[in-house]
């Protein structure tokens, strides 16, 4: 799947990570009226799985964590193998699991799709759906979804089979599916390619970690949306349609499961975009023939901004409300970057054609052009900042030319933050922030102008680092380097410690270390 730069950066921001590269945000498809229809719901026990599809025996795991969480999850490079590591927030203890890397399938590049938010489970695939460019016999098509326990609810390292995800007549079912569609432009091979492209990408945990949404083909000619319940081990089929699933995402409140599907895969592929209630009683078609990729900009628990994903600035931005099914046009023109404030009231975006920064009231959709030293090249409104002063300081922006940082206030004024940075990060509390320049780490607590100054770890330079990750209690940070090293800085002692030397760059398109997510927060 093509790289979505905005999705990557937005994800890092939500985790308290900052990156020193630019972002491209592109527009949404034309608004399509939402359609509410009943969805077939089927609750079944997990199907039996042939012995050849059983996962490996439980790994021997020696716990060395010193706390009950939160844990920093990431992948460790062990040469030809990977380990999944859960590290204590202070960096002093960890537990490591052999990571079941399957080189025969496409898998999500973010651990957030595979590790449950409560830190209990790792979802993984064994087997294969066959080669991506040709039919295979059913004897080699044994793709199976599994869970590994991470030691919070059951024995660490133990595994269990959830279900085999392919139909009994796979891949002959694609011939029947193409015949039933009766479209000359959709062949059996096109359907199989789309299925194989998206089947293992379409997986996501619910915010509470109790349910795993995934795509499967067990009951139909195409891949459908299923829901696995970790409490009782049942699987519920939530949708049925002729398209092939490509990705899945949950609404922040856990009430809706969003998925995108298509009939074909390749350059310029488009999706039909749906939202399904967790009980399976409502499914809404939100967008049709859209270029929308995963990584939505959420305004609140039930509304998000949708944009297209192309290789350059795109035009247009829509607001999609899942509860009502409405799709409203927010912006025309080529958008370079955009972000919503923590209250979901304000949107800031950089318009490429007008070379300007704009502040938009999401209640009235009134737009105000930001006055002041608008940077010619801006990495965009890439961080959110709340401040008790009036008018409220909502965002920070970064001038690519002189590296100056600016506050963007609710009255549309852009004012200097009094410092510059090679990159910066705003804390999860949306108030504290960090600016790193040269060899100094400047920590600004409470959004103030008085900084605490720390040195970068010995032997490192600012250009060595790719990401900043805040501890959940804001007592320190982790710094990830391009050389695969992970340091932790404790604010109380001022001491930096090397805690990992082999971070895995599991995502070859970005080079960003795999994982670096907090679980059991």
mmCIF file of N, CA and C in Angstrom, residues 41-45 227 232 234-237:
data_model
loop_
_atom_site.group_PDB
_atom_site.id
_atom_site.type_symbol
_atom_site.label_atom_id
_atom_site.label_comp_id
_atom_site.label_asym_id
_atom_site.label_seq_id
_atom_site.Cartn_x
_atom_site.Cartn_y
_atom_site.Cartn_z
ATOM 1 N N UNK A 41 -25.603 -10.239 10.514
ATOM 2 C CA UNK A 41 -24.837 -10.517 11.725
ATOM 3 C C UNK A 41 -24.888 -12.000 12.002
ATOM 4 N N UNK A 42 -23.745 -12.579 12.243
ATOM 5 C CA UNK A 42 -23.661 -14.009 12.476
ATOM 6 C C UNK A 42 -22.626 -14.249 13.565
ATOM 7 N N UNK A 43 -23.025 -14.848 14.665
ATOM 8 C CA UNK A 43 -22.109 -15.145 15.747
ATOM 9 C C UNK A 43 -21.806 -16.625 15.741
ATOM 10 N N UNK A 44 -20.531 -16.955 15.674
ATOM 11 C CA UNK A 44 -20.119 -18.342 15.571
ATOM 12 C C UNK A 44 -18.918 -18.574 16.466
ATOM 13 N N UNK A 45 -18.715 -19.801 16.925
ATOM 14 C CA UNK A 45 -17.459 -20.101 17.621
ATOM 15 C C UNK A 45 -16.320 -20.096 16.615
ATOM 16 N N UNK A 227 -15.719 -9.651 13.799
ATOM 17 C CA UNK A 227 -15.369 -9.135 15.111
ATOM 18 C C UNK A 227 -15.122 -10.295 16.060
ATOM 19 N N UNK A 232 -15.121 -14.238 25.249
ATOM 20 C CA UNK A 232 -15.738 -15.557 25.098
ATOM 21 C C UNK A 232 -15.255 -16.321 23.866
ATOM 22 N N UNK A 234 -15.834 -15.842 20.726
ATOM 23 C CA UNK A 234 -16.745 -15.934 19.586
ATOM 24 C C UNK A 234 -16.356 -14.950 18.495
ATOM 25 N N UNK A 235 -16.794 -15.263 17.273
ATOM 26 C CA UNK A 235 -16.550 -14.414 16.109
ATOM 27 C C UNK A 235 -17.898 -14.006 15.532
ATOM 28 N N UNK A 236 -18.042 -12.723 15.279
ATOM 29 C CA UNK A 236 -19.294 -12.187 14.741
ATOM 30 C C UNK A 236 -19.038 -11.607 13.355
ATOM 31 N N UNK A 237 -19.803 -12.063 12.394
ATOM 32 C CA UNK A 237 -19.712 -11.510 11.044
ATOM 33 C C UNK A 237 -20.590 -10.261 10.964
#
